[in-house]
Tab-separated table of C-alpha atoms in Angstrom:
chain	number	residue	atom	x	y	z
A	66	MET	CA	1.346	18.265	-8.081
A	67	GLN	CA	3.370	15.079	-8.543
A	68	GLU	CA	7.075	15.840	-8.683
A	69	LEU	CA	9.108	14.931	-11.736
A	70	PRO	CA	10.500	12.464	-12.570
A	71	LEU	CA	7.461	10.272	-12.068
A	72	THR	CA	8.064	6.756	-10.832
A	73	GLU	CA	7.626	4.144	-13.529
A	74	PRO	CA	4.371	2.678	-12.128
A	75	VAL	CA	2.851	6.177	-11.806
A	76	PHE	CA	3.994	7.110	-15.326
A	77	LEU	CA	2.463	3.913	-16.728
A	78	ILE	CA	-0.796	4.438	-14.823
A	79	LEU	CA	-1.133	7.993	-16.150
A	80	LEU	CA	-0.251	6.747	-19.632
A	81	SER	CA	-2.955	4.086	-19.477
A	82	LEU	CA	-5.515	6.757	-18.566
A	83	ALA	CA	-4.313	9.147	-21.287
A	84	GLU	CA	-6.167	7.218	-23.957
A	85	ARG	CA	-9.517	6.744	-22.217
A	86	PRO	CA	-11.038	6.311	-18.757
A	87	ARG	CA	-10.360	2.911	-17.245
A	88	HIS	CA	-11.298	0.955	-14.143
A	89	GLY	CA	-8.792	-0.754	-11.828
A	90	TYR	CA	-8.370	-4.112	-13.555
A	91	SER	CA	-8.150	-2.483	-16.980
A	92	ILE	CA	-5.321	-0.240	-15.681
A	93	LEU	CA	-3.471	-3.291	-14.304
A	94	LYS	CA	-3.635	-5.103	-17.630
A	95	ASP	CA	-2.718	-2.031	-19.676
A	96	VAL	CA	0.321	-1.271	-17.488
A	97	GLU	CA	1.475	-4.878	-17.915
A	98	GLU	CA	1.001	-4.760	-21.696
A	99	THR	CA	2.599	-1.322	-22.169
A	100	SER	CA	5.675	-2.337	-20.179
A	101	GLY	CA	5.946	-5.637	-22.062
A	102	GLY	CA	5.192	-7.637	-18.909
A	103	ARG	CA	8.039	-5.995	-16.975
A	104	VAL	CA	5.832	-3.971	-14.608
A	105	VAL	CA	3.086	-6.032	-13.004
A	106	LEU	CA	1.259	-4.056	-10.338
A	107	SER	CA	-0.415	-5.647	-7.352
A	108	THR	CA	-3.846	-4.467	-6.258
A	109	GLY	CA	-2.340	-2.792	-3.183
A	110	THR	CA	0.292	-0.915	-5.198
A	111	LEU	CA	-2.284	0.194	-7.777
A	112	TYR	CA	-4.764	1.599	-5.268
A	113	GLY	CA	-2.032	3.285	-3.206
A	114	ALA	CA	-0.917	5.069	-6.387
A	115	LEU	CA	-4.505	5.900	-7.403
A	116	ARG	CA	-5.187	7.409	-3.977
A	117	ARG	CA	-2.097	9.637	-4.237
A	118	LEU	CA	-2.978	10.659	-7.801
A	119	LEU	CA	-6.509	11.524	-6.651
A	120	ALA	CA	-5.036	13.555	-3.783
A	121	ASP	CA	-2.752	15.401	-6.242
A	122	ARG	CA	-5.768	15.914	-8.543
A	123	LEU	CA	-3.961	14.336	-11.471
A	124	ILE	CA	-6.820	11.880	-11.968
A	125	GLU	CA	-10.485	11.911	-11.057
A	126	ARG	CA	-13.325	9.482	-10.733
A	127	PHE	CA	-15.324	9.077	-13.904
A	128	GLU	CA	-18.951	8.329	-13.171
A	129	GLU	CA	-20.381	5.983	-15.756
A	130	GLU	CA	-24.072	5.270	-15.921
A	131	ASP	CA	-25.101	1.950	-14.397
A	132	SER	CA	-21.553	1.199	-13.261
A	133	PRO	CA	-21.463	-0.712	-9.973
A	134	ARG	CA	-19.546	0.653	-6.984
A	135	GLU	CA	-16.753	-1.930	-7.309
A	136	ARG	CA	-16.119	-1.025	-10.940
A	137	ARG	CA	-15.571	2.705	-10.913
A	138	ALA	CA	-13.492	4.275	-13.669
A	139	TYR	CA	-10.749	6.891	-13.452
A	140	ARG	CA	-9.652	9.474	-15.993
A	141	LEU	CA	-6.870	12.035	-16.365
A	142	THR	CA	-7.512	15.610	-15.307
A	143	SER	CA	-6.014	18.481	-17.308
A	144	ALA	CA	-3.298	18.781	-14.617
A	145	GLY	CA	-2.583	15.066	-15.007
A	146	ARG	CA	-2.274	15.377	-18.774
A	147	ARG	CA	0.051	18.370	-18.364
A	148	ASN	CA	2.175	16.428	-15.875
A	149	LEU	CA	2.353	13.491	-18.251
A	150	GLN	CA	3.390	15.751	-21.149
A	151	LEU	CA	6.119	17.295	-18.981
A	152	GLU	CA	7.416	13.832	-18.106
A	153	ILE	CA	7.336	12.738	-21.760
A	154	GLY	CA	9.278	15.906	-22.680
A	155	ARG	CA	11.831	15.139	-19.973
A	156	LEU	CA	12.248	11.572	-21.237
A	157	LYS	CA	12.542	12.767	-24.876
A	158	HIS	CA	15.273	15.216	-23.885
A	159	LEU	CA	17.104	12.505	-21.974
A	160	ALA	CA	16.852	10.108	-24.928
A	161	ARG	CA	18.113	12.826	-27.325
A	162	VAL	CA	21.146	13.582	-25.130
A	163	ALA	CA	21.832	9.861	-24.689
A	164	ASN	CA	21.611	9.249	-28.460
A	165	LEU	CA	23.983	12.133	-29.184
A	166	ARG	CA	26.557	10.892	-26.687
A	167	VAL	CA	26.392	7.307	-27.882
A	168	ALA	CA	26.622	8.413	-31.538
A	169	ARG	CA	29.623	10.643	-30.758
A	170	LYS	CA	31.372	7.729	-29.042
A	171	GLU	CA	30.822	5.489	-32.094
A	172	LEU	CA	32.519	7.939	-34.494
B	434	MET	CA	-8.534	-16.809	-1.229
B	435	LEU	CA	-10.862	-13.839	-1.636
B	436	SER	CA	-11.883	-14.070	2.027
B	437	LEU	CA	-8.193	-13.971	3.064
B	438	PHE	CA	-7.737	-10.916	0.842
B	439	ARG	CA	-10.767	-9.288	2.503
B	440	CYS	CA	-9.255	-9.996	5.936
B	441	LEU	CA	-5.925	-8.479	4.897
B	442	LEU	CA	-7.725	-5.342	3.750
B	443	TYR	CA	-8.355	-4.644	7.438
B	444	LEU	CA	-4.676	-3.679	7.659
B	445	TYR	CA	-5.636	-0.474	5.799
B	446	PRO	CA	-7.137	2.582	7.518
B	447	ALA	CA	-10.937	2.533	7.726
B	448	ASN	CA	-11.489	5.473	5.355
B	449	PHE	CA	-9.222	3.895	2.709
B	450	ARG	CA	-11.153	0.622	3.014
B	451	ALA	CA	-14.475	2.418	2.766
B	452	GLU	CA	-13.343	4.232	-0.379
B	453	PHE	CA	-11.434	1.519	-2.255
B	454	GLY	CA	-12.226	-1.791	-0.482
B	455	ASP	CA	-14.969	-2.958	-2.864
B	456	GLU	CA	-12.946	-1.999	-5.938
B	457	MET	CA	-9.842	-3.759	-4.624
B	458	ASN	CA	-11.853	-6.928	-3.963
B	459	ALA	CA	-13.246	-6.853	-7.504
B	460	VAL	CA	-9.811	-6.258	-9.062
B	461	PHE	CA	-8.251	-9.051	-6.986
B	462	ARG	CA	-11.061	-11.429	-8.031
B	463	GLU	CA	-10.622	-10.617	-11.728
B	464	ALA	CA	-6.827	-10.823	-11.540
B	465	SER	CA	-6.878	-14.142	-9.659
B	466	GLU	CA	-9.081	-15.668	-12.378
B	467	THR	CA	-6.454	-14.922	-15.027
B	468	ALA	CA	-3.439	-16.226	-13.052
B	469	ALA	CA	-2.627	-19.548	-14.741
B	470	GLY	CA	-0.479	-22.480	-13.646
B	471	VAL	CA	0.918	-23.333	-10.227
B	472	LEU	CA	3.940	-21.036	-10.571
B	473	GLY	CA	1.878	-18.195	-12.014
B	474	ARG	CA	-0.618	-18.502	-9.205
B	475	ALA	CA	2.113	-18.632	-6.547
B	476	MET	CA	3.781	-15.538	-8.040
B	477	PHE	CA	0.430	-13.772	-8.147
B	478	LEU	CA	-0.333	-14.526	-4.489
B	479	PHE	CA	3.193	-13.548	-3.404
B	480	ARG	CA	2.927	-10.230	-5.269
B	481	GLU	CA	-0.553	-9.491	-3.964
B	482	PHE	CA	0.345	-10.324	-0.348
B	483	PHE	CA	3.445	-8.130	-0.250
B	484	GLY	CA	1.772	-5.384	-2.298
B	485	LEU	CA	-1.067	-5.290	0.194
B	486	LEU	CA	1.254	-5.351	3.197
B	487	GLY	CA	3.489	-2.591	1.804
B	488	GLY	CA	0.488	-0.520	0.752
B	489	ALA	CA	-1.129	-0.853	4.178
B	490	ILE	CA	2.053	0.229	5.979
B	491	GLN	CA	2.413	3.205	3.640
B	492	GLU	CA	-1.217	4.246	4.129
B	493	ARG	CA	-0.923	3.898	7.904
B	494	LEU	CA	2.248	5.969	8.065
B	495	ILE	CA	1.866	8.664	5.403
B	496	GLY	CA	-1.385	8.079	3.603
B	497	THR	CA	-3.855	9.757	5.935
B	498	ALA	CA	-2.112	13.160	6.111
B	499	ASP	CA	-2.773	14.142	2.486
B	500	SER	CA	-5.815	12.002	1.941
B	501	PRO	CA	-8.680	13.483	-0.066
B	502	LEU	CA	-10.969	10.961	1.543
B	503	PRO	CA	-13.530	12.122	4.065
B	504	ALA	CA	-12.842	11.071	7.627
B	505	LEU	CA	-15.360	8.630	8.971
B	506	PRO	CA	-17.320	9.827	11.967
B	507	GLY	CA	-15.674	8.774	15.184
B	508	ARG	CA	-12.539	7.480	13.456
B	509	GLY	CA	-10.478	10.253	11.944
B	510	GLY	CA	-12.405	13.307	13.051
B	511	MET	CA	-11.554	15.622	15.907
B	512	ARG	CA	-11.906	14.103	19.306
B	513	ALA	CA	-13.075	15.920	22.360
B	514	GLY	CA	-11.018	13.953	24.806
B	515	PHE	CA	-8.302	11.350	25.156
B	516	ARG	CA	-9.230	7.947	23.826
B	517	PHE	CA	-7.224	4.868	24.680
B	518	PRO	CA	-6.317	3.315	21.289
B	519	LYS	CA	-7.327	-0.313	20.836
B	520	ALA	CA	-3.969	-1.051	19.195
B	521	THR	CA	-2.145	-0.046	22.379
B	522	ALA	CA	-4.329	-2.394	24.419
B	523	ALA	CA	-3.540	-5.230	21.997
B	524	LEU	CA	0.174	-4.418	22.141
B	525	MET	CA	0.110	-4.387	25.936
B	526	ALA	CA	-1.655	-7.776	25.941
B	527	VAL	CA	1.074	-9.203	23.668
B	528	ILE	CA	3.810	-7.823	25.936
B	529	LEU	CA	2.048	-9.234	29.010
B	530	ALA	CA	1.807	-12.652	27.319
B	531	GLY	CA	5.548	-12.469	26.579
B	532	VAL	CA	6.368	-11.607	30.188
B	533	LEU	CA	4.188	-14.464	31.494
B	534	LEU	CA	5.862	-16.884	29.067
B	535	ALA	CA	9.314	-15.706	30.224
B	536	ILE	CA	8.324	-16.216	33.895
B	537	ALA	CA	7.046	-19.730	33.141
B	538	LYS	CA	10.270	-20.576	31.294
B	539	ALA	CA	12.404	-19.186	34.120
B	540	ARG	CA	10.515	-21.381	36.599
B	541	SER	CA	11.063	-24.504	34.494
B	542	VAL	CA	14.805	-23.694	34.194
B	543	GLU	CA	14.967	-23.128	37.956
B	544	ALA	CA	13.280	-26.502	38.559
B	545	SER	CA	15.711	-28.321	36.229
B	546	MET	CA	18.682	-26.640	37.989
B	547	ALA	CA	17.385	-27.846	41.371
B	548	MET	CA	17.429	-31.438	40.128
B	549	PRO	CA	20.953	-31.990	38.713
B	550	ASN	CA	20.169	-35.507	37.395
B	551	SER	CA	17.495	-34.224	35.067
B	552	GLY	CA	19.480	-32.663	32.233
B	553	PRO	CA	18.292	-29.796	30.053
B	554	GLU	CA	15.081	-30.528	28.194
B	555	THR	CA	15.445	-31.144	24.487
B	556	ILE	CA	12.837	-29.634	22.202
B	557	ALA	CA	11.487	-31.678	19.308
B	558	PRO	CA	12.084	-30.102	15.856
B	559	GLY	CA	8.330	-29.805	15.241
B	560	ALA	CA	7.792	-28.002	18.535
B	561	MET	CA	10.777	-25.770	17.783
B	562	LEU	CA	9.262	-24.847	14.396
B	563	ILE	CA	5.927	-24.002	16.019
B	564	LEU	CA	7.755	-21.970	18.668
B	565	VAL	CA	9.702	-20.026	16.014
B	566	LEU	CA	6.520	-19.412	13.993
B	567	ALA	CA	4.659	-18.259	17.104
B	568	LEU	CA	7.547	-15.946	17.967
B	569	ALA	CA	7.585	-14.542	14.401
B	570	CYS	CA	3.821	-13.925	14.594
B	571	LEU	CA	4.281	-12.241	17.969
B	572	VAL	CA	7.033	-9.964	16.615
B	573	ALA	CA	4.970	-9.161	13.491
B	574	ALA	CA	1.905	-8.369	15.612
B	575	ALA	CA	3.972	-6.167	17.909
B	576	GLY	CA	5.517	-4.346	14.920
B	577	TRP	CA	2.142	-3.848	13.298
B	578	GLY	CA	0.710	-2.636	16.603
B	579	MET	CA	3.496	-0.086	16.959
B	580	LEU	CA	3.011	1.173	13.381
B	581	PHE	CA	-0.735	1.360	13.924
B	582	ALA	CA	-0.307	3.260	17.192
B	583	LEU	CA	2.155	5.650	15.513
B	584	GLY	CA	-0.249	6.173	12.628
B	585	ARG	CA	-3.111	6.912	15.038
B	586	SER	CA	-0.974	9.304	17.038
B	587	GLY	CA	-0.644	11.546	13.948
B	588	ILE	CA	3.158	11.776	14.292
B	589	HIS	CA	3.505	11.712	10.466
B	590	ARG	CA	1.673	15.064	10.283
B	591	LEU	CA	4.554	16.782	12.088
B	592	ALA	CA	6.581	16.678	8.853
B	593	LYS	CA	3.899	18.792	7.155
B	594	THR	CA	3.630	21.378	9.910
B	595	ARG	CA	4.136	24.914	8.603
B	596	VAL	CA	6.101	27.220	10.802
B	597	PRO	CA	4.999	30.866	10.471
B	598	GLU	CA	7.741	33.233	9.362
B	599	THR	CA	9.069	35.509	12.095
B	600	ARG	CA	9.223	39.241	11.479
B	601	ASN	CA	12.457	41.081	12.128
């Protein structure tokens, strides 16, 4: 089980797989788009993270028919989705507290 | 560029390469096709090089302990007896080369001291640059060799050792 809080690259990778299974390059592009170009993963960083997520069973290989070996897809497991939801809940709570404090200061 | 990337993949453990090597090559190829402009391409190569180097060090040091990947026969499996690691041999060769170089330099200094009229030799800037680069390569190779030897020794697994609870 990946400990919370998730690092930003890991959070973005899980988020990119939440929608649908993706292969490596598709994850790279989605992470870049979701973060508005702020997080650009290298191939080494991406596959290091994917290996750890596979080890933690938060993602799994998704076998597509006729997909070549160098273009294998990954998808979220139920544990991965749960972990992602926990992290989203944590971020929501943090944003709520932050909003309250900032609003109180403005009054 | 792809062949250089393939060479750098050898920095990773063999089971990692066997599992992800082909995918990483394909992703690098696709990503390099979309990198546009001289600056964009330079940034891309810089990011990929350091990402690969950092990833390889991480996999060598901590990656193999919790890896879900199957150990390749003869590489990560149990070994019946002591095997002299190749990395140690390479490291010893580098150290030997350094010692031989130091002896040669000491002899040249001794010779120049014996002849007082011949002042200290000046090194051309180009030769100095090559010397510095060679030294940097030597230090990098030695560092990598040490990390590799540490990774092979399994020292990182000590952190995950469970100590059985003692009964009172």
